[in-house]
Every structure is written in C-alpha cells, then in structure tokens.
Short mmCIF file of C-alpha atoms in Angstrom, two decimals:
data_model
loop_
_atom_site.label_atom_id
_atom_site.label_comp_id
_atom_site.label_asym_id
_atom_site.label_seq_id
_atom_site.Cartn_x
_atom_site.Cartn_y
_atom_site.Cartn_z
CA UNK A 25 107.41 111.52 96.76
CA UNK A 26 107.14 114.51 94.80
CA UNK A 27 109.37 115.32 91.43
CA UNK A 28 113.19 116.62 92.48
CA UNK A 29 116.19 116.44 90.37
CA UNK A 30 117.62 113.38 92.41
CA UNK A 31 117.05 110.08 94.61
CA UNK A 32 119.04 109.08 96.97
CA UNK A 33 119.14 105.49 97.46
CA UNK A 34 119.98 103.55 100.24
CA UNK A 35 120.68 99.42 99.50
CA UNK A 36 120.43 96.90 101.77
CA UNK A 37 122.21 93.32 100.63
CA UNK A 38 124.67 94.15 97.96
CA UNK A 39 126.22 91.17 97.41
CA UNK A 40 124.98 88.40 94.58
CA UNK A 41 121.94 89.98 93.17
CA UNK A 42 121.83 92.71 95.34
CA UNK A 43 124.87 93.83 93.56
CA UNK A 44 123.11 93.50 90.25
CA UNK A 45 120.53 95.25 91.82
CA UNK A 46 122.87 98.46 92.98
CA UNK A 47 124.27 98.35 89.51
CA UNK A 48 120.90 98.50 87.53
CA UNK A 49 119.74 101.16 90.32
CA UNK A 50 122.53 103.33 90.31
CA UNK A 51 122.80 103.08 86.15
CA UNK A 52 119.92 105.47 86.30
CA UNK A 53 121.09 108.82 85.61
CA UNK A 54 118.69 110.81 88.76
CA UNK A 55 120.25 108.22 91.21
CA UNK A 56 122.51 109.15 93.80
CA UNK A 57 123.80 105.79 95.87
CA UNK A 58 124.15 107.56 99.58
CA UNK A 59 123.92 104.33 101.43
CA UNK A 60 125.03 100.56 101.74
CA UNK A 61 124.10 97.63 104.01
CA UNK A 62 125.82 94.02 104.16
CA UNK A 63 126.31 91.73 106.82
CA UNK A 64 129.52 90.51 104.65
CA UNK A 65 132.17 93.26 104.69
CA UNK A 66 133.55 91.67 101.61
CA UNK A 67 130.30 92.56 99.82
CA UNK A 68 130.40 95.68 101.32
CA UNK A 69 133.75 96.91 100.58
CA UNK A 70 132.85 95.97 96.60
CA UNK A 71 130.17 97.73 96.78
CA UNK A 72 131.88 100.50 98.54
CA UNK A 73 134.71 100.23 95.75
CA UNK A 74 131.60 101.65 92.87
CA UNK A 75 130.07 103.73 95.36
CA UNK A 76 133.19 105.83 97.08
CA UNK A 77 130.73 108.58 98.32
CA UNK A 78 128.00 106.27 100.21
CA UNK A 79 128.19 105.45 104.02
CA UNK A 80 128.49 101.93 104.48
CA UNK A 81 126.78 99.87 107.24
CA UNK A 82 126.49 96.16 108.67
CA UNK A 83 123.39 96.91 110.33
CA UNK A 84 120.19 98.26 108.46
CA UNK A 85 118.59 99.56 111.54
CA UNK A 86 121.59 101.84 112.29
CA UNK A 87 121.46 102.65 108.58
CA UNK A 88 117.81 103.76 108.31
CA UNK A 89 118.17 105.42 111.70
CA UNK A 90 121.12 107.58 111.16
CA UNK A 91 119.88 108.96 107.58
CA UNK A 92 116.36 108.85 107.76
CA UNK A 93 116.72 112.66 106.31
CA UNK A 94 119.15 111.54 103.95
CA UNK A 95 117.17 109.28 102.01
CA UNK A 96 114.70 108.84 99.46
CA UNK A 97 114.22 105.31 98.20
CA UNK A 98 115.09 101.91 99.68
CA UNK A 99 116.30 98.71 97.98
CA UNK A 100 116.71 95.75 99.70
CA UNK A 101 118.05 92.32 98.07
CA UNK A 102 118.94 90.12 101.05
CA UNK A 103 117.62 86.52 102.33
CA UNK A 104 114.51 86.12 102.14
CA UNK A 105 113.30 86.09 105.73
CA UNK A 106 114.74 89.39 106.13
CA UNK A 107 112.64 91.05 102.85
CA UNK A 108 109.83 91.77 105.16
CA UNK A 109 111.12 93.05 108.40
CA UNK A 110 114.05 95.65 106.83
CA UNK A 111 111.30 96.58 104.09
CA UNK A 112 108.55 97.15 106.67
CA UNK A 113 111.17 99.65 109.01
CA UNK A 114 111.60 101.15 106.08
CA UNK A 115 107.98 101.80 104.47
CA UNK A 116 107.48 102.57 108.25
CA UNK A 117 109.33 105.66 107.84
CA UNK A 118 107.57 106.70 104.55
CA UNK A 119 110.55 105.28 102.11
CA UNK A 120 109.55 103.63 98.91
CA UNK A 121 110.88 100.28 98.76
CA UNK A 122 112.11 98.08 96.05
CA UNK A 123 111.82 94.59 97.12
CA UNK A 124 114.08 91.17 95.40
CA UNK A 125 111.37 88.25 95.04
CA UNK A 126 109.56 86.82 96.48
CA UNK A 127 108.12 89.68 98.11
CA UNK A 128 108.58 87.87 101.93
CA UNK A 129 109.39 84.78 103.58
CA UNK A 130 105.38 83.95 105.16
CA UNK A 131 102.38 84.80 104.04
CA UNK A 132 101.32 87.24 106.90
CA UNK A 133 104.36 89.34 105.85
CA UNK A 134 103.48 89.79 101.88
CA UNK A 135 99.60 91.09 103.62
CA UNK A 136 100.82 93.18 105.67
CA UNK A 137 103.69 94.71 103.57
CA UNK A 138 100.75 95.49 100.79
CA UNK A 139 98.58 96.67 103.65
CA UNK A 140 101.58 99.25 104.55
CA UNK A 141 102.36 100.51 101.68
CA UNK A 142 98.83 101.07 100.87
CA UNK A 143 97.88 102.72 103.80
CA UNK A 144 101.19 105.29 103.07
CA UNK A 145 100.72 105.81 99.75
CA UNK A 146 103.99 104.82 98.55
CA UNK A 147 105.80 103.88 95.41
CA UNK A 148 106.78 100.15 95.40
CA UNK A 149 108.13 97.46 93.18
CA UNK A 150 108.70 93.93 93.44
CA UNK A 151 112.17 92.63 91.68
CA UNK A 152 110.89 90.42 89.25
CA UNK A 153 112.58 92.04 86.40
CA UNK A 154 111.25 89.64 83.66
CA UNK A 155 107.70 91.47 84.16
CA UNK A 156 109.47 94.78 82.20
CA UNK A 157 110.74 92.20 79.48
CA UNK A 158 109.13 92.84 76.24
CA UNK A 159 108.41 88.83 75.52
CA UNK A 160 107.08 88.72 78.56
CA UNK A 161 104.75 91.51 77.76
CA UNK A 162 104.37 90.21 74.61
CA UNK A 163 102.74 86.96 75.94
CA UNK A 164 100.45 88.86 77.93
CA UNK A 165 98.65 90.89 75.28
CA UNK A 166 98.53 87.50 73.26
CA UNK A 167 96.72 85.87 76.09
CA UNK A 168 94.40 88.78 76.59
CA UNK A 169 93.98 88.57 72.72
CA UNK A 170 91.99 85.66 72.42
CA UNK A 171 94.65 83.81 70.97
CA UNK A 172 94.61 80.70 72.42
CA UNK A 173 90.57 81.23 73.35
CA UNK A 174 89.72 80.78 77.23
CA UNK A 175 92.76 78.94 79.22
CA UNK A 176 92.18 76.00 80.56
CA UNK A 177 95.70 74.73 82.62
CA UNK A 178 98.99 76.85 83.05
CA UNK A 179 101.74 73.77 82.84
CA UNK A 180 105.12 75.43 84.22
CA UNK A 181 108.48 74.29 85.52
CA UNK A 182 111.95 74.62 86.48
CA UNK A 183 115.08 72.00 86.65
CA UNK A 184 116.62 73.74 89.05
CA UNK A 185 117.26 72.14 92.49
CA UNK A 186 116.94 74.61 95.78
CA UNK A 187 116.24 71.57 97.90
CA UNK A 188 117.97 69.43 100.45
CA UNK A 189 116.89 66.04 101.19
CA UNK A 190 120.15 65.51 103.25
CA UNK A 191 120.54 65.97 107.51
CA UNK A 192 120.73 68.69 109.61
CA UNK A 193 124.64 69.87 109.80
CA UNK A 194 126.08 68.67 112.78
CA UNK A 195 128.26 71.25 115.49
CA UNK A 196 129.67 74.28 113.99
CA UNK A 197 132.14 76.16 112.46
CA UNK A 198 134.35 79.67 113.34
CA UNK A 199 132.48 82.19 111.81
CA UNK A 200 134.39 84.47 109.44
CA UNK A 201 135.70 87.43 110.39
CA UNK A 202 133.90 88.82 107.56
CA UNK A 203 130.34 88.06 108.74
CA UNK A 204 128.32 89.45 111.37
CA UNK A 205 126.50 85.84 112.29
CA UNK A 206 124.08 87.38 114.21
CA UNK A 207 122.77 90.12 111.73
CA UNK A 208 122.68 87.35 108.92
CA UNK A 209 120.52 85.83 111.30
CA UNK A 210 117.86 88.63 111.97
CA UNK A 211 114.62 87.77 113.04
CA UNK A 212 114.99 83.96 112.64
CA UNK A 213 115.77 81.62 115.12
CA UNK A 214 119.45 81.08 116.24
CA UNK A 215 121.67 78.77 115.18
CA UNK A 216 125.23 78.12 114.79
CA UNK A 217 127.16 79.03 111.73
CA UNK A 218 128.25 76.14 109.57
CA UNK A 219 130.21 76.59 106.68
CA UNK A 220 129.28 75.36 103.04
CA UNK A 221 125.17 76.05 104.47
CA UNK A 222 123.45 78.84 105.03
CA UNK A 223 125.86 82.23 103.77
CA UNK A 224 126.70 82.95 101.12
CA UNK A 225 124.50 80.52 98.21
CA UNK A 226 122.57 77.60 100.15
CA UNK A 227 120.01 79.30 102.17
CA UNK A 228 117.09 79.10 99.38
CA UNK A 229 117.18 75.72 99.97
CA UNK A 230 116.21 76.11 103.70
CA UNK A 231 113.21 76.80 105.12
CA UNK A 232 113.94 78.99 107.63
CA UNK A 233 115.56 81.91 105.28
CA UNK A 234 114.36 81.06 101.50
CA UNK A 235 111.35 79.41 99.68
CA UNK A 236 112.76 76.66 97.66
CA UNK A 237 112.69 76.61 93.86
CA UNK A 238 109.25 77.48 94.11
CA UNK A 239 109.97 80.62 95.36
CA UNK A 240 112.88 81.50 93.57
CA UNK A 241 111.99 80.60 90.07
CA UNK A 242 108.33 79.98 90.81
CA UNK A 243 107.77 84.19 91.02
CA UNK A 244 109.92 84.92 87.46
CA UNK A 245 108.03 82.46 85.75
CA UNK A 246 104.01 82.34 86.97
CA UNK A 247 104.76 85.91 86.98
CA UNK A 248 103.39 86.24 83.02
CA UNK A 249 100.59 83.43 83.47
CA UNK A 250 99.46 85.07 86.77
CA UNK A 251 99.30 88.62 85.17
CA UNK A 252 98.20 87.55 81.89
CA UNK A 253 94.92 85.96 83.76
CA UNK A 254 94.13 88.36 86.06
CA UNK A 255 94.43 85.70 88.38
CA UNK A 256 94.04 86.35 92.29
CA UNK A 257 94.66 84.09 95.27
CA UNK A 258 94.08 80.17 94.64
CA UNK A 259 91.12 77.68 96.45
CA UNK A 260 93.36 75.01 96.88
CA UNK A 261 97.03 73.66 96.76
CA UNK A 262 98.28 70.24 96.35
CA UNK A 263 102.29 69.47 96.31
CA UNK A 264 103.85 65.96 95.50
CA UNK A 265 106.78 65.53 97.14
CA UNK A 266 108.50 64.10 99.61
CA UNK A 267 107.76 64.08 103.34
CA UNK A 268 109.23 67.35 105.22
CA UNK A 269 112.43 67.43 107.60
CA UNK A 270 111.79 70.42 108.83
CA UNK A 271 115.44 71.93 107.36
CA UNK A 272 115.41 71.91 103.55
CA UNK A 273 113.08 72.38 101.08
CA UNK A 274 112.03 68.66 99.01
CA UNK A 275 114.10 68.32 95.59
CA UNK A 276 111.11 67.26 93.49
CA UNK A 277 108.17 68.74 93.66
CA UNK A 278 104.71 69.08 91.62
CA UNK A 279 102.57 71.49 93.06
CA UNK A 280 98.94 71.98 91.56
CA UNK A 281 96.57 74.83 92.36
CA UNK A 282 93.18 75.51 91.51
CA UNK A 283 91.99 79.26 90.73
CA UNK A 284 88.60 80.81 90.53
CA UNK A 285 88.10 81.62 86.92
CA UNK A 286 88.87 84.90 85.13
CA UNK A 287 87.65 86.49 82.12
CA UNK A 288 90.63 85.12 80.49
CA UNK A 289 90.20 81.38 82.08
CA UNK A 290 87.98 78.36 81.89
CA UNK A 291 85.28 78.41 84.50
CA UNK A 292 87.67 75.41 86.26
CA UNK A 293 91.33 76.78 85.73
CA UNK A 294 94.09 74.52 87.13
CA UNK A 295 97.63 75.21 87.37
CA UNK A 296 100.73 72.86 87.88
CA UNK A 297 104.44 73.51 88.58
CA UNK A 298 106.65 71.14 88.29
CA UNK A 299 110.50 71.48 89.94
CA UNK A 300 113.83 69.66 90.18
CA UNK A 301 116.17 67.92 88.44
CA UNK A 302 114.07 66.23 85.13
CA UNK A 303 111.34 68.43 85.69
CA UNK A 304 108.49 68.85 83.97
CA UNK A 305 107.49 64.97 84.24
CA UNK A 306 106.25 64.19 80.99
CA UNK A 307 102.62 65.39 79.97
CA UNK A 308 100.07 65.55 76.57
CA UNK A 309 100.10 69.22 77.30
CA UNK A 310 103.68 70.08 77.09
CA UNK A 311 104.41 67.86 73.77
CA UNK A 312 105.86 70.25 70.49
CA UNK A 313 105.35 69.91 67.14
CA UNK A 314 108.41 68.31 65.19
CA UNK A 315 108.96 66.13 68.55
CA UNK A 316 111.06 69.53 69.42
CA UNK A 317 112.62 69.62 73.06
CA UNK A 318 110.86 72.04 75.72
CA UNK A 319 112.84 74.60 76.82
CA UNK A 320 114.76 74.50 79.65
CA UNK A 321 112.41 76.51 81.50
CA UNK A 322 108.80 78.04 80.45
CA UNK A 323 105.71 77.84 81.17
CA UNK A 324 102.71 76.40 78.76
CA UNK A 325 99.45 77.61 78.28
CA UNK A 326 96.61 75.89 77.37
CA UNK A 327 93.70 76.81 76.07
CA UNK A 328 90.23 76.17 73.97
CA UNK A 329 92.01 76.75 70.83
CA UNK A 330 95.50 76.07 70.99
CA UNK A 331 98.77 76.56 72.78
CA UNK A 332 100.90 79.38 73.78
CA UNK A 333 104.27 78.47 74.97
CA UNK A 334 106.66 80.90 76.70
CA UNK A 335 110.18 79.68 77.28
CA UNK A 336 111.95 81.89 80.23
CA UNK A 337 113.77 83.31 79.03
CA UNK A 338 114.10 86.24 76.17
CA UNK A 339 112.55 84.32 73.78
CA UNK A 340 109.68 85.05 71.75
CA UNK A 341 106.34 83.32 72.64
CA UNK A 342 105.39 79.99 70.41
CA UNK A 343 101.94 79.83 69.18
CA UNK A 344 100.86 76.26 68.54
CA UNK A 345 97.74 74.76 66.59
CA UNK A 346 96.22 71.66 65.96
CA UNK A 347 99.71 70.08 66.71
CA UNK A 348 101.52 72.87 64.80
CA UNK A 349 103.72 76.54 64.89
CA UNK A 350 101.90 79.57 63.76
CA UNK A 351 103.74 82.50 62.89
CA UNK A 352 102.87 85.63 65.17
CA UNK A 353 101.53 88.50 63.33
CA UNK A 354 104.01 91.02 65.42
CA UNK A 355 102.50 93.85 63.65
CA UNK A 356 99.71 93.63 65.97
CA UNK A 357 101.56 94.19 68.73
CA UNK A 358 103.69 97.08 67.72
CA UNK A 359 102.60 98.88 70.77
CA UNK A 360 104.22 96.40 72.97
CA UNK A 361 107.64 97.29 71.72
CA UNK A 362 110.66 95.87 69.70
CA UNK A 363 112.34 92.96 70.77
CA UNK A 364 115.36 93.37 72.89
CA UNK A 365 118.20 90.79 72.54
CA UNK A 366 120.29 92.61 75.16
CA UNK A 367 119.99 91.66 78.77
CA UNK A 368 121.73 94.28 80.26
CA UNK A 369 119.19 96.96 78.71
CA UNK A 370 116.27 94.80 79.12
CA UNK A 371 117.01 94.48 82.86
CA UNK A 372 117.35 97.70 83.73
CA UNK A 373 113.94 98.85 82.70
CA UNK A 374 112.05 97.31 85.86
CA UNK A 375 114.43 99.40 88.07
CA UNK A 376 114.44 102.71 86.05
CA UNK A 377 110.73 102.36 86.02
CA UNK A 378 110.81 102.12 90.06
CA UNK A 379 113.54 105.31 89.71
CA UNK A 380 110.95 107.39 87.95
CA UNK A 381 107.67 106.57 89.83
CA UNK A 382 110.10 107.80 93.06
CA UNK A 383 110.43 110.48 91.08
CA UNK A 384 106.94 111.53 89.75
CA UNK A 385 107.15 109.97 86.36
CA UNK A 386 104.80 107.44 85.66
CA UNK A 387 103.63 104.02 87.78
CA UNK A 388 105.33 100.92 88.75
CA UNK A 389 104.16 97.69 86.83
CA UNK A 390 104.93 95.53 89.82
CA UNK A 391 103.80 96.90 93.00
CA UNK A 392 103.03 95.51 96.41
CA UNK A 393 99.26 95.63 95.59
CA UNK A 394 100.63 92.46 92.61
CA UNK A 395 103.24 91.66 94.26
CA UNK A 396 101.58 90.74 97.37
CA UNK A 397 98.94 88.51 95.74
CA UNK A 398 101.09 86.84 93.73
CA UNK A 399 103.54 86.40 96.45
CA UNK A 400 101.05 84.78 98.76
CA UNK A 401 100.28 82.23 95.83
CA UNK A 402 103.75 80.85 95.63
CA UNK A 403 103.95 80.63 99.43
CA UNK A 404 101.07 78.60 99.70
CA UNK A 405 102.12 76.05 97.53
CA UNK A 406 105.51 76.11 99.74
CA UNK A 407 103.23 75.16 102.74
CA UNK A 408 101.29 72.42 101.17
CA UNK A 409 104.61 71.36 101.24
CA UNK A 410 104.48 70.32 104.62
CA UNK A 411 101.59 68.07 104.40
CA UNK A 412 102.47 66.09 101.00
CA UNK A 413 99.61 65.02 98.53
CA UNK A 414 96.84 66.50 100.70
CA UNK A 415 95.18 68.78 98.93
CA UNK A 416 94.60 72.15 101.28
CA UNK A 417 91.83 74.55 100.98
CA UNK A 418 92.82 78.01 101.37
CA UNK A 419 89.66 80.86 102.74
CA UNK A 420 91.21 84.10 101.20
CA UNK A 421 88.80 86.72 103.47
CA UNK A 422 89.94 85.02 106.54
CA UNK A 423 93.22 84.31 105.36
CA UNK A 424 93.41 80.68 106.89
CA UNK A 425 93.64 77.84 105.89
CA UNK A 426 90.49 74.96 106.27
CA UNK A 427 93.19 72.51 107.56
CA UNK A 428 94.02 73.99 110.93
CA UNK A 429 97.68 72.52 111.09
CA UNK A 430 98.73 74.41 108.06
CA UNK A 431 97.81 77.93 109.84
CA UNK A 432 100.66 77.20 112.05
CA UNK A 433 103.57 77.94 108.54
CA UNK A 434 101.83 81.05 107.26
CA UNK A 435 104.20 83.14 109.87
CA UNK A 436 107.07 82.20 112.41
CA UNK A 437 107.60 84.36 115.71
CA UNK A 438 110.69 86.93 115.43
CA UNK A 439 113.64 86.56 117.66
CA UNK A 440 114.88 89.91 119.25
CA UNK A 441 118.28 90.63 117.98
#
C-alpha cells in the first residue's frame, strides 16, 4: 500500500503470543487496532479490554468479510494449521499479512503463501522477532566476515519438549462455553474436545495443529545460521527419533540435513538439530573453552578457522580459537547497531518494521520470499519424522520427495467448516 497517516489493523488470535503480538503492533504510533479475532471469548474480551474501539469477532471469515474496506494490514498469531488458510483469505483480498512462525503447518502451504504474496505484490513478514535482534544481526555480519573462514556444520538445539510419546485421549469432554470447538478446529479434521490437550497450550505438540519443537524453536534459532549462509532448501533430511503414533510429535529428536554449499559454506555443509529434554547429546563440536556449560539454547557454528557460538538468546556472539575466546572487535560492526539489553524495545522492532513497509517506509527483513524457504526447511525435517533414521532425499524443482510415501505429509486435505 501506498504512504497514509494510519493502518488499520485487524488481528486474528490474540491470546498467548498473539496478545504479545497486538501489543507490539498496536505500540506503533501510525497503528489503529480496528479489528479482533479469537475463538476464546476470554482472549477476546482482554483484548477487547486494550482495544475499546475495535469490533471483535469469533470467526475470521466474518471478520475479513464485513471490513474488507476497513482494513489495511492483517496479523494473525493462531495454531499453526490455521497460519495458512486465514493468511491466504486474507492476502487474497490484497491485505499485507504478518504471519507468527512457522510460516504454515505443510509444506504446500509455505509455497503457495510465497507464491501469493508474490504474485500481489504485498508487504509481508514472518514473526520471528529474533531476526530484528541486534546479536542476531551481529552474528550474521561475523559469519559473512570471514570470521570463522568457510562453515563447515551448523550444531543447534533446544531442551524444550513439544512432544508426546503418550496415547491418544480417550472420549471427551464439555466444551467450554468460552470456545467455539469448531472454529478452533478450522480446516483440520474433527475431533472431540478434550480438556488438558489441544486449547489453550498443548497443541504444538500434535501433529495435526503444530510442528513440534522443531517448529517452534527450530525457526527462532536456524533463523541466524540459515540467513547468515544464504542457505536455500536442503538435499536430504535424516531425524533420530522414535517411531511415529500418528498424534504427537517424538520427545527426542536429532534431525540432520545436508545443504548445497554457499559462498559462505564448505562445498559439503551439514546441519544438525538436536531437541528435548538433555539436548544437545554431547559432541567435539559443541565443547567450550574453560570446560564452560553451553547455553541453554544456541546454535554453533563451525568453520575452517574456528568457532562462532550464538546462545539464543540476547547475548552477544562467542568467537572461539584454537580451543579459546577471542574478544570481538565491535568497532567493526558499528553499523550493525548498539546492543540492546531491553526486550521489550528489542521486540518491537520486527513489528514496527512490518508497520512501516505497510506504510511506504522501507522493506521487511523477513518476508514470505525467506520466510517461505526457510519454513519449508524446518517442515521437512518434521516429515522425516515419520520415517525414523531413513535418510530422505528432497527434489526442490518438483517439490517431492524421492521416497514416494513421504509426499503423502507435505499437505493434508481441508475439512469444510
């Protein structure tokens, strides 16, 4: 869209992050809030309770529908099997979109929301809000420095557990009042409520509405590695874990990828994630000087002359040689910024950024056309999920797989509701 004085946003899923989300939006000073979406009216009326002025709705379609004219800018932050179809209505009917992580919930979505959005023209961004972070940017121009030489392996992990190794949830349970079951639901395939599962916190864990730890943490930090590298869509995926049940996502996993090389990257560039409770197993690569304990999270990057670790997160980058820290000559780097010790002002500069390419000023740093690519990568490794310790070979022009039963998780048919 062109430069006007305001944009009027419309928010779908304000509850959890999607209230951080509204917040961080709305803290921009050219945003007007005109519309909000939950299935939960408990969400909704707190959301309603900052926002007095904007209409309030349970169902997006009706929202998008009824104030098509009356909005500018969409921001949705629900489950992530409904990222693609309330984005896709939306970019549909020319709105830029801001989109939570990952981008979608299959692999045919993240295409063709980058294939949309291309095709219209429009402003997009992608909430990985670590990607406006100024360590994060800091590790970047390090990488492209030469610091480190040519990468050879990306080691990065994540303790946290969005997995369920336990049964399917027998019967159900009264719905509350609160929720519209049905519209939680949305495109996926029915199934009775059951409380303590699904709404409000467990659903990552499940495959039919989130991606596992993979794809929640998996996107914030390969994020840095994956831009850093000018890395594009992997050859192959490989995932230790256990086998599927076809309900939750494994607890432990250790996925590996292999990437064509970069300008930044060995000719053979490997990656590994590592997830779960005691992750990362233990590895020459990830070892500190002092015997000093990894982070809790990071990622490490290895390369022909050293090591760059990057904790996740707001920490500064370690640079590591022959077994030892190196200082970082910051002065270098001026042009990346200051560091920013403040995570409320740190975090809103992703969504201010989105604010002002909506409003002429300047370029997201996160669009679908990123987003999209590195979306697909973290899916993919959630797919060789289903087939553990076979290593799959992925044909990026065709977008299929070599192994034919894996074709059969890169989308899921949408129920009518």
């Amino acid at each position: 869209m062109g430069q006007t004085d305001k944009l009027r946003t419309a928010h779908i899923g304000v509850g959890g992050m999607g209230m951080e989300d509204l917040k961080a939006v709305s803290s921009h000073s050219s945003v007007e809030v005109v519309a909000l979406c939950d299935v939960d009216a408990n969400n909704l009326a707190a959301a309603k309770a900052l926002h007095p002025n904007a209409r309030t709705f349970s169902d997006y379609r009706t929202m998008l529908n009824e104030m098509s004219s009356g909005i500018d800018a969409v921001v949705v932050s629900t489950p992530d099997h409904t990222h693609a179809p309330a984005s896709m209505m939306a970019m549909n009917m020319n709105k830029p979109v801001y989109c939570q992580k990952p981008l979608t919930h299959h692999v045919t979505e993240a295409r063709a929301m980058n294939k949309l959005a291309a095709e219209k023209g429009l402003v997009t961004q992608m909430g990985i809000q670590v990607h406006s972070f100024y360590d994060y940017k800091l590790a970047t121009e390090l990488i492209r420095s030469g610091i480190i030489g040519k990468v050879k392996t990306v080691r990065a992990w994540s303790p946290k557990n969005w997995g369920y190794d336990g049964p399917v949830p027998e019967g159900s349970d009264p719905v509350p009042s609160t929720l519209d079951w049905n519209l939680w639901l949305g495109t996926s395939a029915e199934r009775p409520y059951k409380e303590g599962f699904y709404h409000p916190g467990n659903w990552r864990k499940l495959v039919d509405y989130g991606c596992g730890t993979l794809g929640d943490m998996g996107v914030h930090i390969f994020d840095t590695p994956y831009n850093a590298l000018a890395l594009d869509i992997p050859k192959t995926i490989k995932t230790k874990c256990r086998k599927p049940n076809g309900f939750g996502f494994p607890e432990h996993n250790t996925v590996t990828y292999e990437f064509p090389g970069t300008a930044y990257t060995t000719k053979k560039f490997k990656w590994v994630w590592y997830d779960g409770e005691g992750a990362p197993k233990a590895h020459k690569d990830l070892r500190l000087p002092n015997n000093d304990q990894l982070p809790d999270q990071g990622a490490m990057f290895v390369g022909e002359k050293g090591k760059l670790l990057l904790p996740h997160f707001m920490q500064l980058p370690r640079h590591i040689v022959d077994g030892q820290y190196v200082d970082l000559d910051l002065e270098k780097f001026k042009y990346v910024g200051e560091p920013v010790r403040n995570y409320e002002q740190e975090g809103k500069k992703h969504y201010h950024q989105f604010v002002d390419a909506c409003l002429g000023k300047g370029q997201t740093t996160a669009p679908f056309s990123y987003a999209a690519r590195l979306t697909e990568t973290i899916l993919l490794g959630v797919i060789a999920g289903r087939f553990p310790n076979k290593k799959l070979h992925w044909d990026s022009k065709k977008a299929r797989f070599r192994e034919t039963a894996a074709n059969a998780f890169l989308d899921s048919p949408y129920r009518n509701f």
